[in-house]
Amino acid sequence: MRDTYKAGLFSEFIARMYLRVHGFRILERRYVVGRNTGRAEIDIIARRKNLLIFVEVKYRPDLNTALGAVSGPQITRLRRSAELYLMQRRWGGDARFDIIAVMPYKIRWIRGAI
């Protein structure tokens, strides 16, 4: 369990660096909403110009397993959390959900995945 947790943290670090290289500024990491009921954690919230992205990071051996690890209920929780974030900050620009899959020797960024 501990190794899985460490791998997840490292994957999120890799994803943040990857986004920075692509011109994004990291606004939030491990953003948690609803600590007691309907808890959701958005791994990364980043901005580049007029675009805000909510990123789910998955460390898996291959892309299909990474994409399959994002469940329907999780997507619902993430959307609600993102909507709350956008309302609280009165964001007027564009926003989308992405997945960054971190695999051995490879990173795959799926834009507009959720």
Short mmCIF file of C-alpha atoms in Angstrom, two decimals:
data_model
loop_
_atom_site.label_atom_id
_atom_site.label_comp_id
_atom_site.label_asym_id
_atom_site.label_seq_id
_atom_site.Cartn_x
_atom_site.Cartn_y
_atom_site.Cartn_z
CA MET A 1 0.00 0.00 0.00
CA ARG A 2 2.73 2.46 0.94
CA ASP A 3 4.60 1.83 -2.32
CA THR A 4 1.41 2.48 -4.30
CA TYR A 5 0.92 5.76 -2.45
CA LYS A 6 4.51 6.82 -3.16
CA ALA A 7 4.14 5.86 -6.83
CA GLY A 8 1.01 8.02 -7.02
CA LEU A 9 2.75 11.02 -5.47
CA PHE A 10 5.71 10.62 -7.81
CA SER A 11 3.38 10.32 -10.81
CA GLU A 12 1.64 13.54 -9.82
CA PHE A 13 5.03 15.26 -9.55
CA ILE A 14 5.96 14.03 -13.05
CA ALA A 15 2.60 15.25 -14.39
CA ARG A 16 3.08 18.71 -12.84
CA MET A 17 6.54 19.02 -14.40
CA TYR A 18 5.13 17.86 -17.75
CA LEU A 19 2.41 20.53 -17.60
CA ARG A 20 4.94 23.22 -16.68
CA VAL A 21 7.04 22.31 -19.70
CA HIS A 22 3.89 22.82 -21.79
CA GLY A 23 3.37 26.33 -20.42
CA PHE A 24 0.89 25.68 -17.62
CA ARG A 25 1.04 27.24 -14.19
CA ILE A 26 0.00 24.90 -11.38
CA LEU A 27 -2.71 26.54 -9.27
CA GLU A 28 -3.66 23.63 -7.00
CA ARG A 29 -2.49 20.13 -6.30
CA ARG A 30 -4.49 17.48 -4.48
CA TYR A 31 -7.46 19.84 -4.24
CA VAL A 32 -10.05 18.22 -1.94
CA VAL A 33 -13.75 19.04 -1.76
CA GLY A 34 -16.34 17.50 0.58
CA ARG A 35 -14.09 15.99 3.21
CA ASN A 36 -16.95 14.28 5.04
CA THR A 37 -19.49 13.40 2.34
CA GLY A 38 -19.02 12.88 -1.38
CA ARG A 39 -15.29 13.50 -1.11
CA ALA A 40 -13.44 14.23 -4.33
CA GLU A 41 -9.80 15.02 -4.93
CA ILE A 42 -8.65 16.74 -8.09
CA ASP A 43 -5.00 15.84 -8.57
CA ILE A 44 -3.95 19.00 -10.42
CA ILE A 45 -5.59 22.28 -11.39
CA ALA A 46 -3.51 24.27 -13.86
CA ARG A 47 -3.86 27.35 -16.03
CA ARG A 48 -2.43 28.57 -19.30
CA LYS A 49 -3.77 31.92 -20.49
CA ASN A 50 -7.58 31.61 -20.67
CA LEU A 51 -7.68 27.82 -20.15
CA LEU A 52 -8.11 26.07 -16.82
CA ILE A 53 -7.57 22.31 -16.72
CA PHE A 54 -8.55 19.79 -14.09
CA VAL A 55 -6.23 16.81 -14.31
CA GLU A 56 -6.63 13.28 -13.03
CA VAL A 57 -3.27 11.49 -12.87
CA LYS A 58 -3.12 7.71 -13.15
CA TYR A 59 -0.02 5.56 -12.77
CA ARG A 60 -0.64 2.27 -14.53
CA PRO A 61 1.29 -0.21 -16.68
CA ASP A 62 -0.58 0.77 -19.87
CA LEU A 63 -3.00 3.36 -21.25
CA ASN A 64 -6.11 1.17 -21.28
CA THR A 65 -5.68 0.27 -17.61
CA ALA A 66 -5.14 3.96 -16.76
CA LEU A 67 -8.28 5.07 -18.57
CA GLY A 68 -10.28 2.21 -17.07
CA ALA A 69 -9.25 3.31 -13.58
CA VAL A 70 -11.42 6.42 -13.81
CA SER A 71 -14.90 5.24 -12.77
CA GLY A 72 -18.32 6.75 -13.45
CA PRO A 73 -18.93 7.78 -9.82
CA GLN A 74 -15.44 9.31 -9.68
CA ILE A 75 -16.16 11.34 -12.82
CA THR A 76 -19.38 12.65 -11.23
CA ARG A 77 -17.53 13.69 -8.06
CA LEU A 78 -14.76 15.35 -10.08
CA ARG A 79 -17.24 17.33 -12.18
CA ARG A 80 -19.06 18.58 -9.08
CA SER A 81 -15.79 19.59 -7.46
CA ALA A 82 -14.67 21.42 -10.60
CA GLU A 83 -18.00 23.25 -10.87
CA LEU A 84 -17.64 24.40 -7.26
CA TYR A 85 -14.06 25.55 -7.90
CA LEU A 86 -15.17 27.51 -10.98
CA MET A 87 -18.06 29.14 -9.12
CA GLN A 88 -15.95 30.10 -6.10
CA ARG A 89 -13.35 31.76 -8.29
CA ARG A 90 -15.85 33.23 -10.76
CA TRP A 91 -13.83 31.78 -13.64
CA GLY A 92 -14.92 33.20 -16.99
CA GLY A 93 -12.51 31.38 -19.30
CA ASP A 94 -12.46 27.91 -20.79
CA ALA A 95 -12.13 24.78 -18.67
CA ARG A 96 -11.75 21.06 -19.35
CA PHE A 97 -10.88 17.72 -17.76
CA ASP A 98 -7.75 15.88 -18.80
CA ILE A 99 -6.12 12.62 -17.80
CA ILE A 100 -2.37 12.21 -17.63
CA ALA A 101 -1.38 8.57 -17.68
CA VAL A 102 2.08 7.93 -16.31
CA MET A 103 3.41 4.56 -17.45
CA PRO A 104 6.83 3.00 -17.34
CA TYR A 105 8.98 5.07 -19.74
CA LYS A 106 5.97 6.94 -21.16
CA ILE A 107 3.55 9.78 -20.40
CA ARG A 108 0.26 10.18 -22.23
CA TRP A 109 -1.84 13.34 -21.93
CA ILE A 110 -5.47 12.85 -22.95
CA ARG A 111 -7.07 16.26 -23.36
CA GLY A 112 -10.81 16.57 -22.77
CA ALA A 113 -10.94 13.00 -21.48
CA ILE A 114 -13.69 13.36 -18.92
#
